[in-house]
Short mmCIF file of C-alpha atoms in Angstrom, two decimals:
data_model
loop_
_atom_site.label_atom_id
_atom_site.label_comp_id
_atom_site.label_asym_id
_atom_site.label_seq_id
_atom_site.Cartn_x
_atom_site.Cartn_y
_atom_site.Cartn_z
CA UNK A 1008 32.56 -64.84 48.30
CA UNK A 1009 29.11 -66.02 49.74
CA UNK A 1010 27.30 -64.95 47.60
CA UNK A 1011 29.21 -66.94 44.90
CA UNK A 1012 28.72 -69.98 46.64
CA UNK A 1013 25.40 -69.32 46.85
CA UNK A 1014 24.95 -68.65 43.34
CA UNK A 1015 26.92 -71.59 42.53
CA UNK A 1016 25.38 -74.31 44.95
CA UNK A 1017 22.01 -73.68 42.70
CA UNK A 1018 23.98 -72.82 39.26
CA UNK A 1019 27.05 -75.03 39.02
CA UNK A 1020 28.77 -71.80 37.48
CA UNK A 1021 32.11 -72.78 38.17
CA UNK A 1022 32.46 -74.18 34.78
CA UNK A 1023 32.33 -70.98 33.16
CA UNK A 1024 33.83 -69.23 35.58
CA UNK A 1025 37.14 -71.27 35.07
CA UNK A 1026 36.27 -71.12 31.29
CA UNK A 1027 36.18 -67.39 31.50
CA UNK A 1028 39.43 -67.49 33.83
CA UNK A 1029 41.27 -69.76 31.67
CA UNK A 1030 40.23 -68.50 28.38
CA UNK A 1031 42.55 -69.69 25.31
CA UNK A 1032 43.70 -66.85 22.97
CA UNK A 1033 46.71 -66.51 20.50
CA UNK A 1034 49.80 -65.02 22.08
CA UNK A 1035 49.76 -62.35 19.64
CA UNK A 1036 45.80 -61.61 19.88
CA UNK A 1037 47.20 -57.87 20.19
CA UNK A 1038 47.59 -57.79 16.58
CA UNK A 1039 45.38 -54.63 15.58
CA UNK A 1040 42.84 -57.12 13.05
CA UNK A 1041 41.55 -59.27 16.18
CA UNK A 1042 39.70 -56.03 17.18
CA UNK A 1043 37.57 -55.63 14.17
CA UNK A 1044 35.11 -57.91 15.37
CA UNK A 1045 34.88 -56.45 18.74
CA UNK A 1046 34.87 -52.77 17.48
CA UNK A 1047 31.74 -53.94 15.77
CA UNK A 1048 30.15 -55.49 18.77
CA UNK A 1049 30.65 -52.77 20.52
CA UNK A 1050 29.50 -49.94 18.07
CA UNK A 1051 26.31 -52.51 17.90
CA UNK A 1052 26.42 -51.68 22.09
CA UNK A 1053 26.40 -48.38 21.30
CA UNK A 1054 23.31 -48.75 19.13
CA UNK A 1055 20.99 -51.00 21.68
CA UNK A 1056 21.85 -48.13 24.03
CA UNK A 1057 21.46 -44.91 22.28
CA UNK A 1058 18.77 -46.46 20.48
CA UNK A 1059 16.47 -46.89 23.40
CA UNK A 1060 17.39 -43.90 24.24
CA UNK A 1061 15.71 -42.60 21.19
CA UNK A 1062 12.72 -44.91 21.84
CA UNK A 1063 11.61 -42.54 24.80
CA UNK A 1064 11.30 -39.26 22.96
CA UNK A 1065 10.41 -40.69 19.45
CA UNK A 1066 6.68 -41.10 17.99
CA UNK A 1067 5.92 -42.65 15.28
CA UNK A 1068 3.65 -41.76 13.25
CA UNK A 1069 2.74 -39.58 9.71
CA UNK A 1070 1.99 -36.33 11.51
CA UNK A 1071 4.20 -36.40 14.81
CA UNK A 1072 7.62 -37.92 13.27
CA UNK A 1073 9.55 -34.92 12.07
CA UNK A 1074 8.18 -33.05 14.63
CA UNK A 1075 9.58 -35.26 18.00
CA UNK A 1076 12.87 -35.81 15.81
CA UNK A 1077 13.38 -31.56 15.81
CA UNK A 1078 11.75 -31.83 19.27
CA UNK A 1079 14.53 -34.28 20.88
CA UNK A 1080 17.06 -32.55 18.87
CA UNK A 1081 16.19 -28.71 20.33
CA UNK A 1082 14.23 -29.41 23.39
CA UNK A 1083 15.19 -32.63 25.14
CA UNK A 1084 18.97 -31.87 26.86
CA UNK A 1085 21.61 -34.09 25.25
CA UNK A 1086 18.77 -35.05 22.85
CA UNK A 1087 21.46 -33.98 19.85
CA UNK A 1088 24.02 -36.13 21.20
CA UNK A 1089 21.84 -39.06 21.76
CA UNK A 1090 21.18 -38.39 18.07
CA UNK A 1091 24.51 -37.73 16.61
CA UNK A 1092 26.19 -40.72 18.44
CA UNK A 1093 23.27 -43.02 17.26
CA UNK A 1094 23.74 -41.95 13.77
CA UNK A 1095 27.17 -41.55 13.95
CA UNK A 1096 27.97 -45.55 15.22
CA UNK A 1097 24.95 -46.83 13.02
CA UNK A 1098 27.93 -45.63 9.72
CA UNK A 1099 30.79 -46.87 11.55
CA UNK A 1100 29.39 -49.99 12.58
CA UNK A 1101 28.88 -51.08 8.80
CA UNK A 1102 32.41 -49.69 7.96
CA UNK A 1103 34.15 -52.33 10.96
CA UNK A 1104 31.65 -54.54 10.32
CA UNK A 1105 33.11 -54.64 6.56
CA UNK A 1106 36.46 -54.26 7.84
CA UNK A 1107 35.96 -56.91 9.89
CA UNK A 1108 34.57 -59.03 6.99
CA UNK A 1109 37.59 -58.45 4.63
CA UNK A 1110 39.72 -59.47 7.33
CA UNK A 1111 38.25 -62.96 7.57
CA UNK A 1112 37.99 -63.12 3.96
CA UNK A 1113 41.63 -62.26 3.26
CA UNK A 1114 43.31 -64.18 6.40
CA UNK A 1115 40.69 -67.20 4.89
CA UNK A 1116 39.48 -67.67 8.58
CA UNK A 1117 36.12 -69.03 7.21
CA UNK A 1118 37.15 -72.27 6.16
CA UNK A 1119 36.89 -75.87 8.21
CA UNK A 1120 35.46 -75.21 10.95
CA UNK A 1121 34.59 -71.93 10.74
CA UNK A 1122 32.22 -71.95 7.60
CA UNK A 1123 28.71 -71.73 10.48
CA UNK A 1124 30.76 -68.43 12.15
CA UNK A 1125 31.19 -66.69 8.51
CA UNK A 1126 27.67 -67.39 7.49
CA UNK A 1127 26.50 -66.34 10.65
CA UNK A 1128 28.50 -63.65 10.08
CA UNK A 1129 27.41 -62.61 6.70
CA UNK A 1130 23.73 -63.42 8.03
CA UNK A 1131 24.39 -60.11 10.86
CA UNK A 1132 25.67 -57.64 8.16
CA UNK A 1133 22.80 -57.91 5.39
CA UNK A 1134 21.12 -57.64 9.52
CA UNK A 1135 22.82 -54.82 9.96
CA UNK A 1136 21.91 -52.95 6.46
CA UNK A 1137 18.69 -53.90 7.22
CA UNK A 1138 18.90 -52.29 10.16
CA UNK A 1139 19.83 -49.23 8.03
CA UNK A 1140 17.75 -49.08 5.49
CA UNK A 1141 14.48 -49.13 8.28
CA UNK A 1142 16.18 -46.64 10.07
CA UNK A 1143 16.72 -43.90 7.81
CA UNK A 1144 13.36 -43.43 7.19
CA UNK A 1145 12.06 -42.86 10.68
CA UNK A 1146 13.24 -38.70 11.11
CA UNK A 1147 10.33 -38.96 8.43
CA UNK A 1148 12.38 -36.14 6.67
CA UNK A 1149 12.50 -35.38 2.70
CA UNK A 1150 15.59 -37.54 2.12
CA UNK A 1151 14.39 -40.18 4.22
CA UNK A 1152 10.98 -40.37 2.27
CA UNK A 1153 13.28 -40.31 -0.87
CA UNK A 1154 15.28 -42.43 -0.14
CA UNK A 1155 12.92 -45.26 1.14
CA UNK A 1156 10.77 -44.51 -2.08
CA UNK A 1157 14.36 -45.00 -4.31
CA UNK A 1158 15.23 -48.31 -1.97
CA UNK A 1159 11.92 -49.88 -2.68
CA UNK A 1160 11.39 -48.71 -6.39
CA UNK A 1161 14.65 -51.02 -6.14
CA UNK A 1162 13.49 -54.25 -4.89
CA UNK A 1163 9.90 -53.34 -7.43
CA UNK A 1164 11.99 -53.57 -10.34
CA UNK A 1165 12.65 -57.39 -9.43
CA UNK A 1166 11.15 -59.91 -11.69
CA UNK A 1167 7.86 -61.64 -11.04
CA UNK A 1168 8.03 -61.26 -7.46
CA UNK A 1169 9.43 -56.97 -7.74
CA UNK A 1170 5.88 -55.74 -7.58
CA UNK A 1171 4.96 -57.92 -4.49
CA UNK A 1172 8.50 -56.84 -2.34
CA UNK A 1173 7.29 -53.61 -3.29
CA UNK A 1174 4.19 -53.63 -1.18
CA UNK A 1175 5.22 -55.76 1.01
CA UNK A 1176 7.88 -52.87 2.05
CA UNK A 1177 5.84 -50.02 1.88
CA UNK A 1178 2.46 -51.61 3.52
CA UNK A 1179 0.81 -50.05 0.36
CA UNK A 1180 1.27 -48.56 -3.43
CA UNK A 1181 3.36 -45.75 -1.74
CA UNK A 1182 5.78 -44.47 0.50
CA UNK A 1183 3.41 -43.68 3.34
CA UNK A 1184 2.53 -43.41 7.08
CA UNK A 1185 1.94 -46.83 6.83
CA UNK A 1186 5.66 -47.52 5.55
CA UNK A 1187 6.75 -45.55 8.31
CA UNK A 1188 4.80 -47.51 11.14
CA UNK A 1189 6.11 -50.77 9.62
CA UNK A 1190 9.73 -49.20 9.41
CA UNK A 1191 9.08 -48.66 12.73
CA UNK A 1192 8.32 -51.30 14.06
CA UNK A 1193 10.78 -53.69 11.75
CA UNK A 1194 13.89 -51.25 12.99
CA UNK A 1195 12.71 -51.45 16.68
CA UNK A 1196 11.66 -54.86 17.34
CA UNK A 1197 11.90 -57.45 14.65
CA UNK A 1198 15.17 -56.54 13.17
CA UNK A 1199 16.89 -56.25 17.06
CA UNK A 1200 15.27 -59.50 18.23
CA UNK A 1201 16.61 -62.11 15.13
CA UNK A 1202 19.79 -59.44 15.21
CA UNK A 1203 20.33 -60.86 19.04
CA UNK A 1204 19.79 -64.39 18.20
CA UNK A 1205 21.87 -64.37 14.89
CA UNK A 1206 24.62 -62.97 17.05
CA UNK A 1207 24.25 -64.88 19.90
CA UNK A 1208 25.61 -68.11 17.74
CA UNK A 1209 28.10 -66.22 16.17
CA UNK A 1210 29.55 -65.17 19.63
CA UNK A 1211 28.92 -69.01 20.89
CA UNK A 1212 30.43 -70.68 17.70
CA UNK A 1213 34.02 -68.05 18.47
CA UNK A 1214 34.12 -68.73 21.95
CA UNK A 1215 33.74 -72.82 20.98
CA UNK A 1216 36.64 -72.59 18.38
CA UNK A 1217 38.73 -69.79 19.75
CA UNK A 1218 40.09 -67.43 17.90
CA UNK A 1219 42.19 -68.33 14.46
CA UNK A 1220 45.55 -68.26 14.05
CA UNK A 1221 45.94 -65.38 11.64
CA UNK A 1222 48.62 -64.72 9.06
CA UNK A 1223 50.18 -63.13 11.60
CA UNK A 1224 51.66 -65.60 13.20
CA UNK A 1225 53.32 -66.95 10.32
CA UNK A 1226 54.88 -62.69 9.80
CA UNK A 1227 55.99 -62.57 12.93
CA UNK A 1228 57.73 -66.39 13.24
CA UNK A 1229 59.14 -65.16 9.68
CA UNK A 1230 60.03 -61.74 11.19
CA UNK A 1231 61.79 -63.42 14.14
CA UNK A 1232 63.78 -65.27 12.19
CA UNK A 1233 64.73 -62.77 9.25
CA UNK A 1234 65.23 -59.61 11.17
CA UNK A 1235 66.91 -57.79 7.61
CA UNK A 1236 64.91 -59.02 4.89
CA UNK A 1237 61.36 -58.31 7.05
CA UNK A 1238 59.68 -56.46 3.99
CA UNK A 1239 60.91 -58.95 1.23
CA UNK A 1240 59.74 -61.77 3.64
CA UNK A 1241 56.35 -60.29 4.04
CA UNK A 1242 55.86 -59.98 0.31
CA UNK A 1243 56.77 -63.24 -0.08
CA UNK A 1244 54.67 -64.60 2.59
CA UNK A 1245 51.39 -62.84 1.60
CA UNK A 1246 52.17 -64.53 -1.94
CA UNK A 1247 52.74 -68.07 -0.41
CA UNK A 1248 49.88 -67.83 1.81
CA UNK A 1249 47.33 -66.82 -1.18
CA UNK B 846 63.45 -58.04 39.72
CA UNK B 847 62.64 -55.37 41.68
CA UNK B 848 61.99 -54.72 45.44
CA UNK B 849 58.34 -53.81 45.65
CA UNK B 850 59.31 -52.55 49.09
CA UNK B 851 61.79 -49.63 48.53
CA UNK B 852 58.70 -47.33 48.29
CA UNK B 853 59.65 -45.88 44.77
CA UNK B 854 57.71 -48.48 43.18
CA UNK B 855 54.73 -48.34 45.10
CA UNK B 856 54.66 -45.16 44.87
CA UNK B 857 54.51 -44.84 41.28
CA UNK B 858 51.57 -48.01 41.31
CA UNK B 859 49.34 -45.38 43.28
CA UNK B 860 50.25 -42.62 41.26
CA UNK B 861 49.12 -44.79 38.15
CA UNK B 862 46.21 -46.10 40.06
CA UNK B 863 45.04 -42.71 40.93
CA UNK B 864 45.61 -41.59 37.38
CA UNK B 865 43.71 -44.57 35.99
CA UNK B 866 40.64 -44.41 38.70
CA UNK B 867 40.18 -40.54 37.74
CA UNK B 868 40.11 -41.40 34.50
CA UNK B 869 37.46 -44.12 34.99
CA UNK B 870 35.46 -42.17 37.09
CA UNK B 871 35.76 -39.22 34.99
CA UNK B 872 34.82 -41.20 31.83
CA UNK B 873 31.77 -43.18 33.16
CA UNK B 874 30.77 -39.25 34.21
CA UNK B 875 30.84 -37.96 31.55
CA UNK B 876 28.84 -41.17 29.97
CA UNK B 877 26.17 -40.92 32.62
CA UNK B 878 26.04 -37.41 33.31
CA UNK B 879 24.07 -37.02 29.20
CA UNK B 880 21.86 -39.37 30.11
CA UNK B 881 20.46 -38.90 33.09
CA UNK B 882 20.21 -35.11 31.78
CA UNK B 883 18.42 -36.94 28.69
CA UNK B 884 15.89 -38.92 30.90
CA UNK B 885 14.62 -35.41 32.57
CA UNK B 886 11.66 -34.35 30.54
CA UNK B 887 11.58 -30.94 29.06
CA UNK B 888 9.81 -27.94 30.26
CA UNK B 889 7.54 -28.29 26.73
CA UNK B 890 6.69 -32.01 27.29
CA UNK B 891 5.68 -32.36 23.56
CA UNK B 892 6.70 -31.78 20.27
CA UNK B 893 4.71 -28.39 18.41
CA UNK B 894 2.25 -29.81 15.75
CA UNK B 895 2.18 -27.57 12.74
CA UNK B 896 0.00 -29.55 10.86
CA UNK B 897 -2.78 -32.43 11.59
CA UNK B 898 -5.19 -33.93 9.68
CA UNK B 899 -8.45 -33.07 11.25
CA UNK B 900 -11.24 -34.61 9.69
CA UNK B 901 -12.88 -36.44 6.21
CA UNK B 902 -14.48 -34.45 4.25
CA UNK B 903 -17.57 -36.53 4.43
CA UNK B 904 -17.92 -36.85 8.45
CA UNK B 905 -18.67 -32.93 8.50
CA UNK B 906 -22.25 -31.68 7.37
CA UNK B 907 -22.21 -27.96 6.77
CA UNK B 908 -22.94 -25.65 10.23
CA UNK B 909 -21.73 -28.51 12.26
CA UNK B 910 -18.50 -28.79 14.03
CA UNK B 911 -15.73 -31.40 15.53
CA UNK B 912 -13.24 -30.72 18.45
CA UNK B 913 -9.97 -32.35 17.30
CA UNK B 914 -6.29 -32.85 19.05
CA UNK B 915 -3.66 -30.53 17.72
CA UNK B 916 -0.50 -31.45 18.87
CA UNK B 917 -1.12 -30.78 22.61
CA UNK B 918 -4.05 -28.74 22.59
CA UNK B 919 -7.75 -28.78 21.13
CA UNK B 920 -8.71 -27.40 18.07
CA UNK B 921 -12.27 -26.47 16.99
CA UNK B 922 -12.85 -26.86 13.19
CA UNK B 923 -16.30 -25.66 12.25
CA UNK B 924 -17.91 -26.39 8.51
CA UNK B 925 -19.69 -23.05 7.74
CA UNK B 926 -23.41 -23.18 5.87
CA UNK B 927 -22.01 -21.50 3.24
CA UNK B 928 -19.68 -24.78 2.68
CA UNK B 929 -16.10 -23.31 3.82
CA UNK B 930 -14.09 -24.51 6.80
CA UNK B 931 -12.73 -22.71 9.74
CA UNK B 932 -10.46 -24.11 12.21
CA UNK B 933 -9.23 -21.86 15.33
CA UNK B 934 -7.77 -22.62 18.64
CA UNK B 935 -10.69 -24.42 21.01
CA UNK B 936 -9.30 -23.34 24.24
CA UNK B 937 -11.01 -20.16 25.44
CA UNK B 938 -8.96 -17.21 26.30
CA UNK B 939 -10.38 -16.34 29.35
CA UNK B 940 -9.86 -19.90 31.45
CA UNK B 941 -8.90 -22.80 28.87
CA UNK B 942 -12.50 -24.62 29.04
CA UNK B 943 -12.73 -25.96 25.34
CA UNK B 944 -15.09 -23.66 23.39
CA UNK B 945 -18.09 -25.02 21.19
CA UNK B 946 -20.26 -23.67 18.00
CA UNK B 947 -23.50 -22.67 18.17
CA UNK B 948 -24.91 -23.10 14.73
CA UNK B 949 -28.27 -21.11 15.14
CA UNK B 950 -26.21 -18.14 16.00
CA UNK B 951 -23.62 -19.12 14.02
CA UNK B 952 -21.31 -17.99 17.12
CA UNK B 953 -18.60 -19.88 19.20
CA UNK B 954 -19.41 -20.21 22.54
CA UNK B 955 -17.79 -21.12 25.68
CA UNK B 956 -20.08 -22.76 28.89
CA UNK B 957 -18.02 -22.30 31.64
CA UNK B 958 -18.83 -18.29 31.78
CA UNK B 959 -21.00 -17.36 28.71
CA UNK B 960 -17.98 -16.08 26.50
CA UNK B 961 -18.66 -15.42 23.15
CA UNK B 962 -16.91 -15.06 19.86
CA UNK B 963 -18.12 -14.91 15.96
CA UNK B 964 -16.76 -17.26 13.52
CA UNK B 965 -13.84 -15.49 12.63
CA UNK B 966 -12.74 -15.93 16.37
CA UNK B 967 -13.33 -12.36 17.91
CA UNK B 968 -13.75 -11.74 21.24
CA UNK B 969 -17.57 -9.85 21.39
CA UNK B 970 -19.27 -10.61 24.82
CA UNK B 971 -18.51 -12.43 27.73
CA UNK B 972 -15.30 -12.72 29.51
CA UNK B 973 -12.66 -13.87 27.01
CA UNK B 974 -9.80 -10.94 26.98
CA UNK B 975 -8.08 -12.10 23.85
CA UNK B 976 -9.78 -13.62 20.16
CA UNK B 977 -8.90 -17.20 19.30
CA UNK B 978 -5.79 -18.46 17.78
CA UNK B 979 -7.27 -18.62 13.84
CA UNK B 980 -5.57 -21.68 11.66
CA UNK B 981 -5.12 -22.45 7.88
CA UNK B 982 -7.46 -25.09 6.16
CA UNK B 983 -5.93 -27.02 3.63
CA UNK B 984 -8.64 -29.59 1.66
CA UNK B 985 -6.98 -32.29 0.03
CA UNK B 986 -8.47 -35.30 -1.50
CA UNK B 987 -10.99 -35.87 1.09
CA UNK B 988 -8.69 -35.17 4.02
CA UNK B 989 -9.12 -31.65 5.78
CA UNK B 990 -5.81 -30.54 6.73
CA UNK B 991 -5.62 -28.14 9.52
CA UNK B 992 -1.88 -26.16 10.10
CA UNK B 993 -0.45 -23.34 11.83
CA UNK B 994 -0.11 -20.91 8.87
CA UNK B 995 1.56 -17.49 8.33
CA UNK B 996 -1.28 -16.95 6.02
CA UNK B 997 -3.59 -16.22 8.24
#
């Protein structure tokens, strides 16, 4: 308890201490569509950690890619998991992220005042494709090299400003060691630090407004009241609310 | 409400405690237990090269020589006066010094104990027990390629 008062003699944290203690949520926050957004901040856990993970056995670079990649994957123990599990949460964090997107969308949670949170929002998943797209080229494999020359033959075919994108994304005329060290370096450290900030006011701008009230709330007070005609009510409901 | 006192209750709190504390434990265990296990380096501390790019073209005159890095070991590659390119293993059999080319003998030569070997990477005076590890040279563009081949 000292060490508290300590603390908050020279921080004044008492505020958010009694806003963390006294925290507003809905009454039926249980509902299973208030977790996609924190399935997706955690999977995005997952990634910081794994991926740092990653960061110690990985090098970068034309000739030494592959190799550390089948390196940390056969030599280094756990190295697979540390793989699978970043690969693995890098899919699943787009699908909640998505999921989490469509709920929004559907329960129209981005409207007054929430129209900064779903830009935000929207802002951390082309982020988070971003995030991606750089990092399926870095096992430096034949699909990845494919795929990266496919993805940026995309953004070439552009107008006017196509060719431009295109170099811009591969650091030359090709698909290269180049691309890779700029891949590199976008996945690692540009993409993660703007990714932080970005989410940073998304987090601040939920924790300001507190959490909508979804749909629902409006089921379950109609659910309450109209025990034997639940699924008719629903219907009925969904269509009222749309 | 119930008496928290008549033991059955309490009971069953430190029976669900107990159960919920393994589990905790057991979980952050099995989180921690990978990676520390991840963090300990490998006997091999490197990744095998199979294949580096050694040199330009240009930077080579013919019966000179460059020591380059493969992977985690040097490499000798050697430009021939008759213009081709030989790459072999630069780390003498005998005690790992790095060897070098003599060009007026047109023989690789080690200085830490006079071992000897001809271009091709045999073992013919001196000290060194085994020949030298021979790689592939692949020319492309004006890159020379050196790679651990089968061809060999």
């Amino acid at each position: 308890m000292s060490v508290l008062e300590w603390i908050d003699e020279r921080l004044n944290v008492g505020q958010a201490r009694q806003f963390l203690l006294k925290k507003e949520v809905p009454l039926f926050y249980g509902t299973v569509w208030y977790y996609l957004g924190g399935i997706t901040l955690f999977l995005f856990a997952v990634q910081v950690v794994t991926g740092i993970l990653l960061l110690l056995y990985y090098q970068p670079g034309e000739t030494t890619a592959y190799e550390s990649v089948k390196f940390l994957v056969s030599k280094v123990q756990f190295g697979w998991l540390v793989r699978e599990i970043h690969s693995w949460s890098a899919n699943l964090f787009i699908f909640f992220a998505f999921l989490h997107m469509f709920t929004v969308y559907f329960a129209k949670a981005y409207r007054k005042p929430r129209e900064l949170t779903w830009v935000s929002g929207m802002v951390l998943l082309v982020l988070g494709l971003a995030f991606g797209f750089s990092g399926y080229l870095l096992p430096w494999n034949e699909l990845a090299y494919f795929a990266t020359r496919v993805g940026s033959d995309v953004a070439g075919s552009i107008p006017v400003v196509g060719g431009f994108l295109l170099r811009m994304m591969r650091a030359g005329d090709d698909v290269s060691g180049a691309t890779l060290t700029r891949f590199h370096g976008i996945h690692v450290a540009v993409l993660p630090a703007i990714f932080t900030i970005v989410l940073g006011i998304h987090l601040t701008l939920i924790q300001i407004q507190g959490m909508m009230l979804l749909i629902m709330s409006i089921l379950e007070r109609v659910a309450a009241l109209h025990w034997f005609h639940l699924d008719k009510q629903k219907i009925i409901t969904i269509y009222l609310i749309h | 409400m119930r008496d928290t006192n008549s033991g059955q209750v309490p009971g069953r709190r430190r029976f669900l405690d107990i159960l919920l504390g393994t589990g905790v434990f057991l979980w952050l265990g099995s989180v921690l237990y990978p990676v520390a296990k991840y963090f300990v380096p490998p006997a091999q501390s490197g990744p095998d090269v199979s294949s580096v790019e050694a040199a330009r073209v240009d930077e080579l005159a013919p019966g000179s020589f460059m020591i380059f890095r493969f992977g985690r070991m040097p490499g000798i590659l050697i430009h021939l006066k008759d213009g081709s390119y030989r790459a072999l293993s630069a780390r003498c059999t005998h005690l790992d010094c790095t060897v070098q080319f003599k060009s007026d003998t047109e023989q690789i030569w080690c200085a830490c104990h006079n071992g000897l070997y001809d271009t091709e990477g045999r073992n013919i005076s001196g000290p060194p027990p085994k020949p030298l590890e021979r790689f592939d040279v692949v020319i492309k563009g004006d890159k020379v390629f050196v790679r651990k081949g089968e061809l060999t």
